Structure formats: structure tokens, C-alpha cells
């Protein structure tokens, strides 16, 4: 009798355990989709199953510890090409080997160039009476922005290559905004040339 009770108890525990495993796996998959779920067209292509992709990397300049690169992706089967700009930052801590990569799809570059011009030519030259923020965000959630600190009475521009960690942030001045804009123009032109 005691043996039967333990057997039923074991089956009940097994059911509960199986339910917990399924819930854990579903929650993990959902959380993973939230983490990697970028709406970048380029990243969606890179994550697609059943494709054979050739990836070519082109180095551009480094602006204020932001490494600028272009990635050209070729579908070996169809011959179709797609390009993007990659912005890479490393945390300030010397011991960290982490690299944060943000992606700008080719069709986002013009708007980002305009945002950089606006920040340099308008925002950074105009003091505000109250704390103010401005930002441009890409599909991959790369954020380029500026904020006005009323205590210091100055604008601070920045880039965040991954919006889920401040470790990916680098501060920019007016000169580096212009340099970053120039690298984006180069990236746009290189992508147009290589994806014809």
C-alpha cells in the first residue's frame, strides 16, 4: 500500500516537473527573442535559417573610440547583396574584453546623417532653460543623442551602441559628431557601390 502511494506521488511530481520544464523553456525562448529580437533588416537576414551568406567587412575610421565598419552580405544562392554600417564600442574598463556592436541598415543612414547635422548645427549651439534630451534610434536600437545639463549649462552628445547597457556609451563633442557623420557618408556610398 505504501509502495503504491509513493508510485502515484512520483507520477504526480513527474507531471509537475514536466510542466515546469516546458514553462522554463518557453520563458527562456521568449526572453531570448526579446534580447536578440532586433528589427534590423540586416540582422534578420543574418539570423535566417537555410541561407548561405558571404560576409565581407570593410574598416572605416575610429571616431572617439567608436570603430566604424561596413558589412556587405551576399546571398551565395541568389546573388542578392545587402549592406549595413556597424558601430563597435568597448567598455572603458581595461580588463573587459566585451565588444558592443550596433547596426545601421543602409536605408537608415540618411536620417542618421541628418540627425547628426541637426545636433551639431542647432542643438549644441543653443542653450536651454530646462533639462532637454534629443535622440535618434535605429531599428537595432543604436541611439545617438544629446542632453542639455542646466547645472553645467552645456550640451553633451553621446552614442549608445547597445541600449541595454550604459557600458556601450561613448561621449561625443561637436568635432566627433562631424567625423562620425563623414564616416556614415562613406558607409552609405560604399554600400551603394558594393550592392549594385
CSV table of C-alpha atoms in Angstrom, one decimal:
chain,number,residue,atom,x,y,z
A,1,UNK,CA,0.0,0.0,0.0
A,2,UNK,CA,2.8,2.4,1.0
A,3,UNK,CA,4.6,1.5,-2.3
A,4,UNK,CA,1.5,2.4,-4.4
A,5,UNK,CA,1.2,5.7,-2.7
A,6,UNK,CA,4.8,6.6,-3.5
A,7,UNK,CA,4.4,5.5,-7.1
A,8,UNK,CA,1.4,7.8,-7.5
A,9,UNK,CA,3.3,10.6,-5.8
A,10,UNK,CA,6.2,10.1,-8.2
A,11,UNK,CA,3.9,10.3,-11.2
A,12,UNK,CA,2.4,13.5,-9.8
A,13,UNK,CA,5.8,15.0,-9.2
A,14,UNK,CA,6.9,14.0,-12.7
A,15,UNK,CA,3.9,15.8,-14.3
A,16,UNK,CA,4.7,18.9,-12.3
A,17,UNK,CA,8.3,18.7,-13.3
A,18,UNK,CA,7.4,18.3,-17.0
A,19,UNK,CA,5.1,21.4,-16.8
A,20,UNK,CA,7.9,23.4,-15.1
A,21,UNK,CA,10.4,22.4,-17.7
A,22,UNK,CA,8.0,23.4,-20.6
A,23,UNK,CA,7.3,26.7,-18.8
A,24,UNK,CA,11.0,27.4,-18.3
A,25,UNK,CA,11.8,26.6,-21.9
A,26,UNK,CA,9.0,28.8,-23.2
A,27,UNK,CA,10.0,31.6,-20.9
A,28,UNK,CA,13.7,31.3,-22.0
A,29,UNK,CA,12.8,31.3,-25.7
A,30,UNK,CA,10.6,34.3,-25.2
A,31,UNK,CA,13.3,36.1,-23.2
A,32,UNK,CA,15.8,35.2,-25.9
A,33,UNK,CA,13.6,36.6,-28.6
A,34,UNK,CA,13.3,39.9,-26.7
A,35,UNK,CA,17.1,40.1,-26.3
A,36,UNK,CA,18.0,39.2,-29.9
A,37,UNK,CA,14.8,40.4,-31.5
A,38,UNK,CA,16.2,43.4,-33.4
A,39,UNK,CA,14.0,44.8,-36.2
A,40,UNK,CA,17.1,45.5,-38.3
A,41,UNK,CA,16.7,44.1,-41.8
A,42,UNK,CA,20.3,43.2,-41.9
A,43,UNK,CA,20.3,41.2,-38.6
A,44,UNK,CA,17.1,39.4,-39.6
A,45,UNK,CA,18.9,38.3,-42.8
A,46,UNK,CA,21.9,37.1,-40.8
A,47,UNK,CA,19.7,35.1,-38.4
A,48,UNK,CA,17.7,33.4,-41.2
A,49,UNK,CA,18.0,29.7,-41.4
A,50,UNK,CA,18.7,27.8,-44.6
A,51,UNK,CA,20.7,30.5,-46.3
A,52,UNK,CA,24.4,30.5,-47.4
A,53,UNK,CA,25.8,34.0,-46.8
A,54,UNK,CA,29.1,35.5,-47.6
A,55,UNK,CA,30.1,38.4,-45.3
A,56,UNK,CA,32.7,41.0,-46.3
A,57,UNK,CA,33.9,43.5,-43.7
A,58,UNK,CA,35.3,46.9,-44.5
A,59,UNK,CA,37.1,49.0,-41.9
A,60,UNK,CA,36.4,52.7,-41.8
A,61,UNK,CA,37.9,55.2,-39.2
A,62,UNK,CA,37.6,55.1,-35.5
A,63,UNK,CA,35.8,58.2,-34.0
A,64,UNK,CA,36.1,58.8,-30.2
A,65,UNK,CA,36.6,55.1,-29.5
A,66,UNK,CA,33.7,54.1,-31.9
A,67,UNK,CA,35.0,51.7,-34.6
A,68,UNK,CA,33.1,52.3,-37.8
A,69,UNK,CA,32.8,49.4,-40.3
A,70,UNK,CA,30.7,48.3,-43.3
A,71,UNK,CA,29.3,44.8,-43.6
A,72,UNK,CA,28.3,43.6,-47.1
A,73,UNK,CA,26.3,40.4,-47.1
A,74,UNK,CA,25.9,38.3,-50.3
A,75,UNK,CA,23.4,35.5,-50.6
A,76,UNK,CA,25.5,33.0,-52.5
A,77,UNK,CA,22.5,31.2,-54.0
A,78,UNK,CA,20.5,34.3,-55.3
A,79,UNK,CA,23.4,36.7,-55.7
A,80,UNK,CA,21.5,39.4,-53.8
A,81,UNK,CA,23.5,41.8,-51.7
A,82,UNK,CA,22.7,43.9,-48.6
A,83,UNK,CA,24.9,46.2,-46.6
A,84,UNK,CA,24.9,47.9,-43.3
A,85,UNK,CA,27.1,50.0,-41.1
A,86,UNK,CA,28.4,48.5,-37.8
A,87,UNK,CA,29.4,50.7,-34.9
A,88,UNK,CA,31.5,49.0,-32.3
A,89,UNK,CA,32.4,50.2,-28.8
A,90,UNK,CA,34.3,48.7,-25.9
A,91,UNK,CA,33.7,49.4,-22.2
A,92,UNK,CA,36.2,51.8,-20.5
A,93,UNK,CA,37.3,49.1,-18.0
A,94,UNK,CA,40.7,48.0,-19.2
A,95,UNK,CA,40.1,44.4,-18.1
A,96,UNK,CA,36.9,43.9,-20.1
A,97,UNK,CA,37.1,42.2,-23.5
A,98,UNK,CA,33.4,42.8,-24.3
A,99,UNK,CA,32.6,44.5,-27.6
A,100,UNK,CA,29.2,46.1,-28.2
A,101,UNK,CA,28.0,46.1,-31.8
A,102,UNK,CA,25.2,48.3,-33.2
A,103,UNK,CA,23.8,48.0,-36.7
A,104,UNK,CA,22.5,50.7,-39.0
A,105,UNK,CA,20.7,49.4,-42.1
A,106,UNK,CA,21.6,51.1,-45.3
A,107,UNK,CA,18.2,52.8,-45.6
A,108,UNK,CA,18.7,54.4,-42.1
A,109,UNK,CA,22.0,56.2,-42.8
A,110,UNK,CA,20.5,59.3,-44.5
A,111,UNK,CA,18.2,60.0,-41.5
A,112,UNK,CA,21.1,59.4,-39.1
A,113,UNK,CA,23.3,61.8,-41.0
A,114,UNK,CA,20.6,64.5,-40.9
A,115,UNK,CA,20.2,63.9,-37.1
A,116,UNK,CA,24.0,64.3,-36.6
A,117,UNK,CA,24.0,67.6,-38.7
A,118,UNK,CA,21.0,68.9,-36.7
A,119,UNK,CA,22.7,68.2,-33.4
A,120,UNK,CA,25.9,69.8,-34.4
A,121,UNK,CA,24.5,72.9,-36.1
A,122,UNK,CA,21.5,73.5,-33.9
A,123,UNK,CA,21.4,71.8,-30.5
A,124,UNK,CA,25.0,72.2,-29.4
A,125,UNK,CA,24.9,75.9,-30.2
A,126,UNK,CA,21.6,76.6,-28.4
A,127,UNK,CA,21.5,76.8,-24.6
A,128,UNK,CA,18.2,75.7,-22.9
A,129,UNK,CA,16.3,76.9,-19.9
A,130,UNK,CA,15.4,73.3,-18.8
A,131,UNK,CA,16.9,69.9,-19.0
A,132,UNK,CA,16.4,68.7,-22.6
A,133,UNK,CA,17.1,65.5,-24.5
A,134,UNK,CA,17.2,64.6,-28.2
A,135,UNK,CA,17.9,61.3,-29.7
A,136,UNK,CA,17.8,59.3,-32.9
A,137,UNK,CA,17.3,55.5,-32.6
A,138,UNK,CA,17.9,52.8,-35.3
A,139,UNK,CA,16.0,49.6,-35.8
A,140,UNK,CA,18.7,47.8,-33.9
A,141,UNK,CA,18.3,50.4,-31.1
A,142,UNK,CA,21.6,52.2,-31.6
A,143,UNK,CA,21.0,55.6,-30.0
A,144,UNK,CA,22.7,58.8,-31.0
A,145,UNK,CA,21.6,61.7,-28.9
A,146,UNK,CA,22.4,64.7,-26.8
A,147,UNK,CA,21.2,66.2,-23.5
A,148,UNK,CA,21.4,69.7,-22.0
A,149,UNK,CA,22.6,69.9,-18.4
A,150,UNK,CA,21.2,73.1,-16.8
A,151,UNK,CA,23.8,73.0,-14.0
A,152,UNK,CA,26.8,72.9,-16.4
A,153,UNK,CA,24.9,75.0,-19.0
A,154,UNK,CA,26.1,72.7,-21.8
A,155,UNK,CA,25.1,70.0,-24.2
A,156,UNK,CA,26.6,66.6,-24.1
A,157,UNK,CA,26.3,64.3,-27.2
A,158,UNK,CA,26.7,60.6,-27.0
A,159,UNK,CA,26.3,57.3,-28.8
A,160,UNK,CA,25.0,54.1,-27.3
A,161,UNK,CA,25.6,51.0,-29.5
A,162,UNK,CA,23.5,48.8,-27.3
A,163,UNK,CA,20.7,50.4,-25.4
A,164,UNK,CA,20.5,47.7,-22.7
A,165,UNK,CA,23.9,48.7,-21.2
A,166,UNK,CA,25.5,52.0,-20.5
A,167,UNK,CA,28.9,50.3,-20.9
A,168,UNK,CA,28.4,50.7,-24.7
A,169,UNK,CA,28.1,54.5,-24.4
A,170,UNK,CA,30.7,56.9,-25.7
A,171,UNK,CA,30.5,60.7,-25.3
A,172,UNK,CA,30.9,62.9,-28.4
A,173,UNK,CA,31.8,66.5,-29.0
A,174,UNK,CA,31.0,68.7,-32.0
A,175,UNK,CA,34.1,67.7,-33.9
A,176,UNK,CA,33.4,64.0,-33.4
A,177,UNK,CA,29.8,64.4,-34.4
A,178,UNK,CA,31.1,65.8,-37.7
A,179,UNK,CA,33.7,63.0,-38.1
A,180,UNK,CA,31.0,60.3,-37.4
A,181,UNK,CA,28.8,62.0,-40.0
A,182,UNK,CA,31.6,61.8,-42.5
A,183,UNK,CA,32.1,58.1,-41.8
A,184,UNK,CA,28.3,57.5,-42.3
A,185,UNK,CA,28.5,59.2,-45.6
A,186,UNK,CA,31.4,57.0,-46.6
A,187,UNK,CA,29.5,53.9,-45.4
A,188,UNK,CA,26.4,54.9,-47.4
A,189,UNK,CA,28.4,55.4,-50.6
A,190,UNK,CA,30.4,52.2,-50.1
A,191,UNK,CA,27.2,50.2,-49.5
A,192,UNK,CA,25.6,51.7,-52.7
A,193,UNK,CA,28.7,50.9,-54.7
A,194,UNK,CA,29.1,47.3,-53.4
A,195,UNK,CA,25.4,46.3,-53.6
A,196,UNK,CA,24.7,47.4,-57.2
